[in-house]
PDB file of C-alpha atoms in Angstrom:
ATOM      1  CA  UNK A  58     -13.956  -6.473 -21.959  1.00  0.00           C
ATOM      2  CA  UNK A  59     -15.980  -7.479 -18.833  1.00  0.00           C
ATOM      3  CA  UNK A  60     -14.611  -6.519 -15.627  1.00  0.00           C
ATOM      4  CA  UNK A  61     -16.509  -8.850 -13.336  1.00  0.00           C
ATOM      5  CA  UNK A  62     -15.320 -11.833 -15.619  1.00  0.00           C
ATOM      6  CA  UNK A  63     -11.873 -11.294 -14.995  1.00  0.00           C
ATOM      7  CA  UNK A  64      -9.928 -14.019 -13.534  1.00  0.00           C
ATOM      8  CA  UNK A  65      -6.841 -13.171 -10.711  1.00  0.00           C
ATOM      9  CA  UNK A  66      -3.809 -15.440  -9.970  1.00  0.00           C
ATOM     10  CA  UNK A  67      -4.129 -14.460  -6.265  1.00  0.00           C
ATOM     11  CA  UNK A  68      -3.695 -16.713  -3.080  1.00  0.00           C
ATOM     12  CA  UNK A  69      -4.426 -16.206   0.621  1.00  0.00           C
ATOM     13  CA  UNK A  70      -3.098 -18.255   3.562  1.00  0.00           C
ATOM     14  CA  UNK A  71      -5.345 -18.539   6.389  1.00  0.00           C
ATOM     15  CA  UNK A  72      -5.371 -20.660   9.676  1.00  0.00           C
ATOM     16  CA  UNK A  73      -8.524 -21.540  11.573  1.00  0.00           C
ATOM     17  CA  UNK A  74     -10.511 -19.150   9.193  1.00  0.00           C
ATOM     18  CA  UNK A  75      -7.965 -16.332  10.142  1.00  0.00           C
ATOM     19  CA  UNK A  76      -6.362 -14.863   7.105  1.00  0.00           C
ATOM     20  CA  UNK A  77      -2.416 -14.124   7.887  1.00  0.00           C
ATOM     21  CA  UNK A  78      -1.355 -13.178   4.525  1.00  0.00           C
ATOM     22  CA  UNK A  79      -2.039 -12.846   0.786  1.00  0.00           C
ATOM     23  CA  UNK A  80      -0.678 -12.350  -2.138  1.00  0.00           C
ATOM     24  CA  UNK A  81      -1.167 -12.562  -6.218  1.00  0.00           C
ATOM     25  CA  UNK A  82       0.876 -12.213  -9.579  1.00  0.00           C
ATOM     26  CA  UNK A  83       1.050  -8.675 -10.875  1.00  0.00           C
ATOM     27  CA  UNK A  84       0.094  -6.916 -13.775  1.00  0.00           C
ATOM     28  CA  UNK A  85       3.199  -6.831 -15.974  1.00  0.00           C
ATOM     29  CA  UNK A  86       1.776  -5.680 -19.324  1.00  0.00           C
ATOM     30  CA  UNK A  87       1.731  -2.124 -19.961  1.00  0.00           C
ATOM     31  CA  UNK A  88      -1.504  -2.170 -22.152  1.00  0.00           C
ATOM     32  CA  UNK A  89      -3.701  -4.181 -19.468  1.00  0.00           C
ATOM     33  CA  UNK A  90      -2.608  -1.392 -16.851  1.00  0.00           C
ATOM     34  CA  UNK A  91      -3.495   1.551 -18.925  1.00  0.00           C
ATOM     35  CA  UNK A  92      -7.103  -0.724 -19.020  1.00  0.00           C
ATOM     36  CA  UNK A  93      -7.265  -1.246 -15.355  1.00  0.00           C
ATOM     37  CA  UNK A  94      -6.701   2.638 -14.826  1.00  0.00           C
ATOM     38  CA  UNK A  95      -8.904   3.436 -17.504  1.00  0.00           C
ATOM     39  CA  UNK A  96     -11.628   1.183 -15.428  1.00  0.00           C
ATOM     40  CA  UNK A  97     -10.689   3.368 -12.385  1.00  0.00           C
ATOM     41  CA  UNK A  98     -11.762   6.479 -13.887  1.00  0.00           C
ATOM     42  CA  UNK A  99      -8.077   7.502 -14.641  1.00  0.00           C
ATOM     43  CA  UNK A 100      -7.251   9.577 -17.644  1.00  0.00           C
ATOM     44  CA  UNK A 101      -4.104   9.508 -19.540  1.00  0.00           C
ATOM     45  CA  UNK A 102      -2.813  12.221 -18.603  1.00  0.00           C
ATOM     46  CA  UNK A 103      -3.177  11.198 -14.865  1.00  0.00           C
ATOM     47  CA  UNK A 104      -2.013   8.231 -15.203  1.00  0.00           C
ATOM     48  CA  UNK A 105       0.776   9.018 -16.675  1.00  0.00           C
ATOM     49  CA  UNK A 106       1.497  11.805 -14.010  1.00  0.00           C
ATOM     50  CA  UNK A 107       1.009   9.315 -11.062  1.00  0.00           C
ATOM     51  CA  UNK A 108       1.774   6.129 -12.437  1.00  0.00           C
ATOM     52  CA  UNK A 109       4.215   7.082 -15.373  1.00  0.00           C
ATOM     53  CA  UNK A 110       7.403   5.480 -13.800  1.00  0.00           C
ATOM     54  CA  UNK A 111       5.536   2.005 -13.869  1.00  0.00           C
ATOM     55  CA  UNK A 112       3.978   2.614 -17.401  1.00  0.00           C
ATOM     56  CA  UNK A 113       7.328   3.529 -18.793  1.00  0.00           C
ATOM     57  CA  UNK A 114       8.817   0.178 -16.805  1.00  0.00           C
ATOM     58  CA  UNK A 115       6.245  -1.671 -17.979  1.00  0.00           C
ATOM     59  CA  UNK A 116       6.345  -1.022 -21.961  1.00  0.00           C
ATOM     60  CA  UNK A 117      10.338  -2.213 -21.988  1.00  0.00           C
ATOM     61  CA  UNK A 118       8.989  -5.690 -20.842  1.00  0.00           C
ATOM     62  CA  UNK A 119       8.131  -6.964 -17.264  1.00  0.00           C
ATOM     63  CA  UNK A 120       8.316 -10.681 -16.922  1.00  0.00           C
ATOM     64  CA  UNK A 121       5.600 -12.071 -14.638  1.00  0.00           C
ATOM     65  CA  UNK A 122       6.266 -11.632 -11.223  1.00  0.00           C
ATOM     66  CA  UNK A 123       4.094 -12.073  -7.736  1.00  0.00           C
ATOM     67  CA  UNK A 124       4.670 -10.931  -4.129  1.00  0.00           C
ATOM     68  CA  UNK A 125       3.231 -11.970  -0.797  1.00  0.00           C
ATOM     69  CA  UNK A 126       2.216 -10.228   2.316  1.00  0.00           C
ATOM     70  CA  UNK A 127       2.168 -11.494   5.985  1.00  0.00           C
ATOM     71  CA  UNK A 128       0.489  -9.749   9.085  1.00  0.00           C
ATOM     72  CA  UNK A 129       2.820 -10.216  12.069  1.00  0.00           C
ATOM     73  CA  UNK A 130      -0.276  -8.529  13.651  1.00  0.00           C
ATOM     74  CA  UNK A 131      -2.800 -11.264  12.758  1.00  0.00           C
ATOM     75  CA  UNK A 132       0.004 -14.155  13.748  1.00  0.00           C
ATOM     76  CA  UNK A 133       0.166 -12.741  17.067  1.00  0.00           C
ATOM     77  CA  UNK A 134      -3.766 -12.094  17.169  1.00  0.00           C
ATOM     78  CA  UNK A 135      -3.513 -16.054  16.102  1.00  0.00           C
ATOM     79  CA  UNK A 136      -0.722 -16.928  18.415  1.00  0.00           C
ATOM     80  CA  UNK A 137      -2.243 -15.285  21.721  1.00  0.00           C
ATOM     81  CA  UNK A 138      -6.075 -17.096  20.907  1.00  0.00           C
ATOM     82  CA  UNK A 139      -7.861 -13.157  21.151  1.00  0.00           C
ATOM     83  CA  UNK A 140     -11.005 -12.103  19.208  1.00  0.00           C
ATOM     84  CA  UNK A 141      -9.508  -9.293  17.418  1.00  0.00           C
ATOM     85  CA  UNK A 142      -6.396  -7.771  16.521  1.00  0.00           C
ATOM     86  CA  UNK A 143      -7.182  -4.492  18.286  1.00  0.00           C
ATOM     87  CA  UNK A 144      -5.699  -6.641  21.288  1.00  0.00           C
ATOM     88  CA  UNK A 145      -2.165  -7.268  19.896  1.00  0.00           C
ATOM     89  CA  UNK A 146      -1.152  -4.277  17.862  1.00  0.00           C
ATOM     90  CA  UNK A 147       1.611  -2.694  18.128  1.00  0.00           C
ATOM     91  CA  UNK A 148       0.772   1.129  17.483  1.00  0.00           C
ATOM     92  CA  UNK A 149      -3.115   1.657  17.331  1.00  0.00           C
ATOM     93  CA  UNK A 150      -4.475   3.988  15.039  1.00  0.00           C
ATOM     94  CA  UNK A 151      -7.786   5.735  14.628  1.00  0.00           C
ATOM     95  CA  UNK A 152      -9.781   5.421  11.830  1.00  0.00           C
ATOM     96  CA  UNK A 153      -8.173   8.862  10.404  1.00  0.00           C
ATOM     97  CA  UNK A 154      -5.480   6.493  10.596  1.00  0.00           C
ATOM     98  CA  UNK A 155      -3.879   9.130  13.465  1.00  0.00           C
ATOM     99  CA  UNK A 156      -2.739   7.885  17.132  1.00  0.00           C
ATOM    100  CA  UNK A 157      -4.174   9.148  20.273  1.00  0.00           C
ATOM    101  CA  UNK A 158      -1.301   8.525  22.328  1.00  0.00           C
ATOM    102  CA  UNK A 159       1.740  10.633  20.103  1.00  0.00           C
ATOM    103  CA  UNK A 160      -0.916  13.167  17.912  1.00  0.00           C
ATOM    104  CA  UNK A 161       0.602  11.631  15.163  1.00  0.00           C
ATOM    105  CA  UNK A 162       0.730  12.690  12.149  1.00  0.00           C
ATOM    106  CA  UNK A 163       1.907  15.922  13.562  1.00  0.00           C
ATOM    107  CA  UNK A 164       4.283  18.776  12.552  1.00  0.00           C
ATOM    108  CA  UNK A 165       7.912  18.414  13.574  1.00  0.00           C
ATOM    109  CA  UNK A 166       9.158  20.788  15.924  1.00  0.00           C
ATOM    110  CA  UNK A 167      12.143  23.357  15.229  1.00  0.00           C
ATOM    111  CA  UNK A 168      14.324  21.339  17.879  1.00  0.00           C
ATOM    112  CA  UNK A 169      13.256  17.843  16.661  1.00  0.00           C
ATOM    113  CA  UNK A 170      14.088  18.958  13.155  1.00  0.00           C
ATOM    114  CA  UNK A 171      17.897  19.951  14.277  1.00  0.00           C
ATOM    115  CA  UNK A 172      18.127  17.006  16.425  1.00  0.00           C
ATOM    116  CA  UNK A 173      17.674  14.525  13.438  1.00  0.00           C
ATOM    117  CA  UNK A 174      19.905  17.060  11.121  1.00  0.00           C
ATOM    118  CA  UNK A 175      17.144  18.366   8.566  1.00  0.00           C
ATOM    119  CA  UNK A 176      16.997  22.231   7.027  1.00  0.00           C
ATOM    120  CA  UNK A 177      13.779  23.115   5.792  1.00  0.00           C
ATOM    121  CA  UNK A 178      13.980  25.603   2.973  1.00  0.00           C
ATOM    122  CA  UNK A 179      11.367  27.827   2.009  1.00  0.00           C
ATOM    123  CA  UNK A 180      10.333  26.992  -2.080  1.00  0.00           C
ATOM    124  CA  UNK A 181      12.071  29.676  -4.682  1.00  0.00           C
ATOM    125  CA  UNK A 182       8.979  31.796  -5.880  1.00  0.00           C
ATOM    126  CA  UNK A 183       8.459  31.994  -9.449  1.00  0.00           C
TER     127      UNK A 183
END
């Protein structure tokens, strides 16, 4: 009923105030995830477009289940003794999320297309 009451079964590991991972049990009732994406300002009929596979999954039965999440990243940024993780990772992005060193995201070229073995076909009109 109240949003800001609700209570999570989540858990974080962090070393010398430096979070390295987290985690939490899922939602596995259908009904509470149809409420959570009704609190998200998702309709029915979105939901079900977007999120139908797990609605459908979830309505047979879903026993509880959790997962966990570790940043290498942060380990290393731990690991090394540096400020910030900008000075360990891997593949830098932008904020746009895209990397000044490769342009990526970027189209794939005719030749880099045949060397990995993909055919593009144009979509049937209707």
């Amino acid at each position: 009923k109240d949003p800001g009451a609700t209570i999570s079964r989540a858990y974080d590991l962090v070393v010398n105030g430096i979070e390295l991972g987290g985690g939490s049990i899922r939602i596995h009732d259908a009904e509470m995830q149809k409420a959570v994406l009704d609190l998200l300002g998702i309709g029915e009929k979105e939901a079900q477009e977007k999120f139908g596979f797990l609605l459908d999954a979830l309505s047979f039965g879903c026993p509880p289940h959790g997962g966990i999440a570790f940043g290498l990243d942060r380990t290393v940024m731990l690991m090394a003794d540096c400020e910030s993780i900008r000075d360990v990772i891997a593949f830098p992005k932008t904020q746009t999320a895209s990397c000044l060193l490769t342009a990526a995201p970027a189209s794939a070229s005719s030749k880099q297309l045949h060397e990995l073995g993909i055919k593009l076909s144009k979509p049937k009109s209707e």
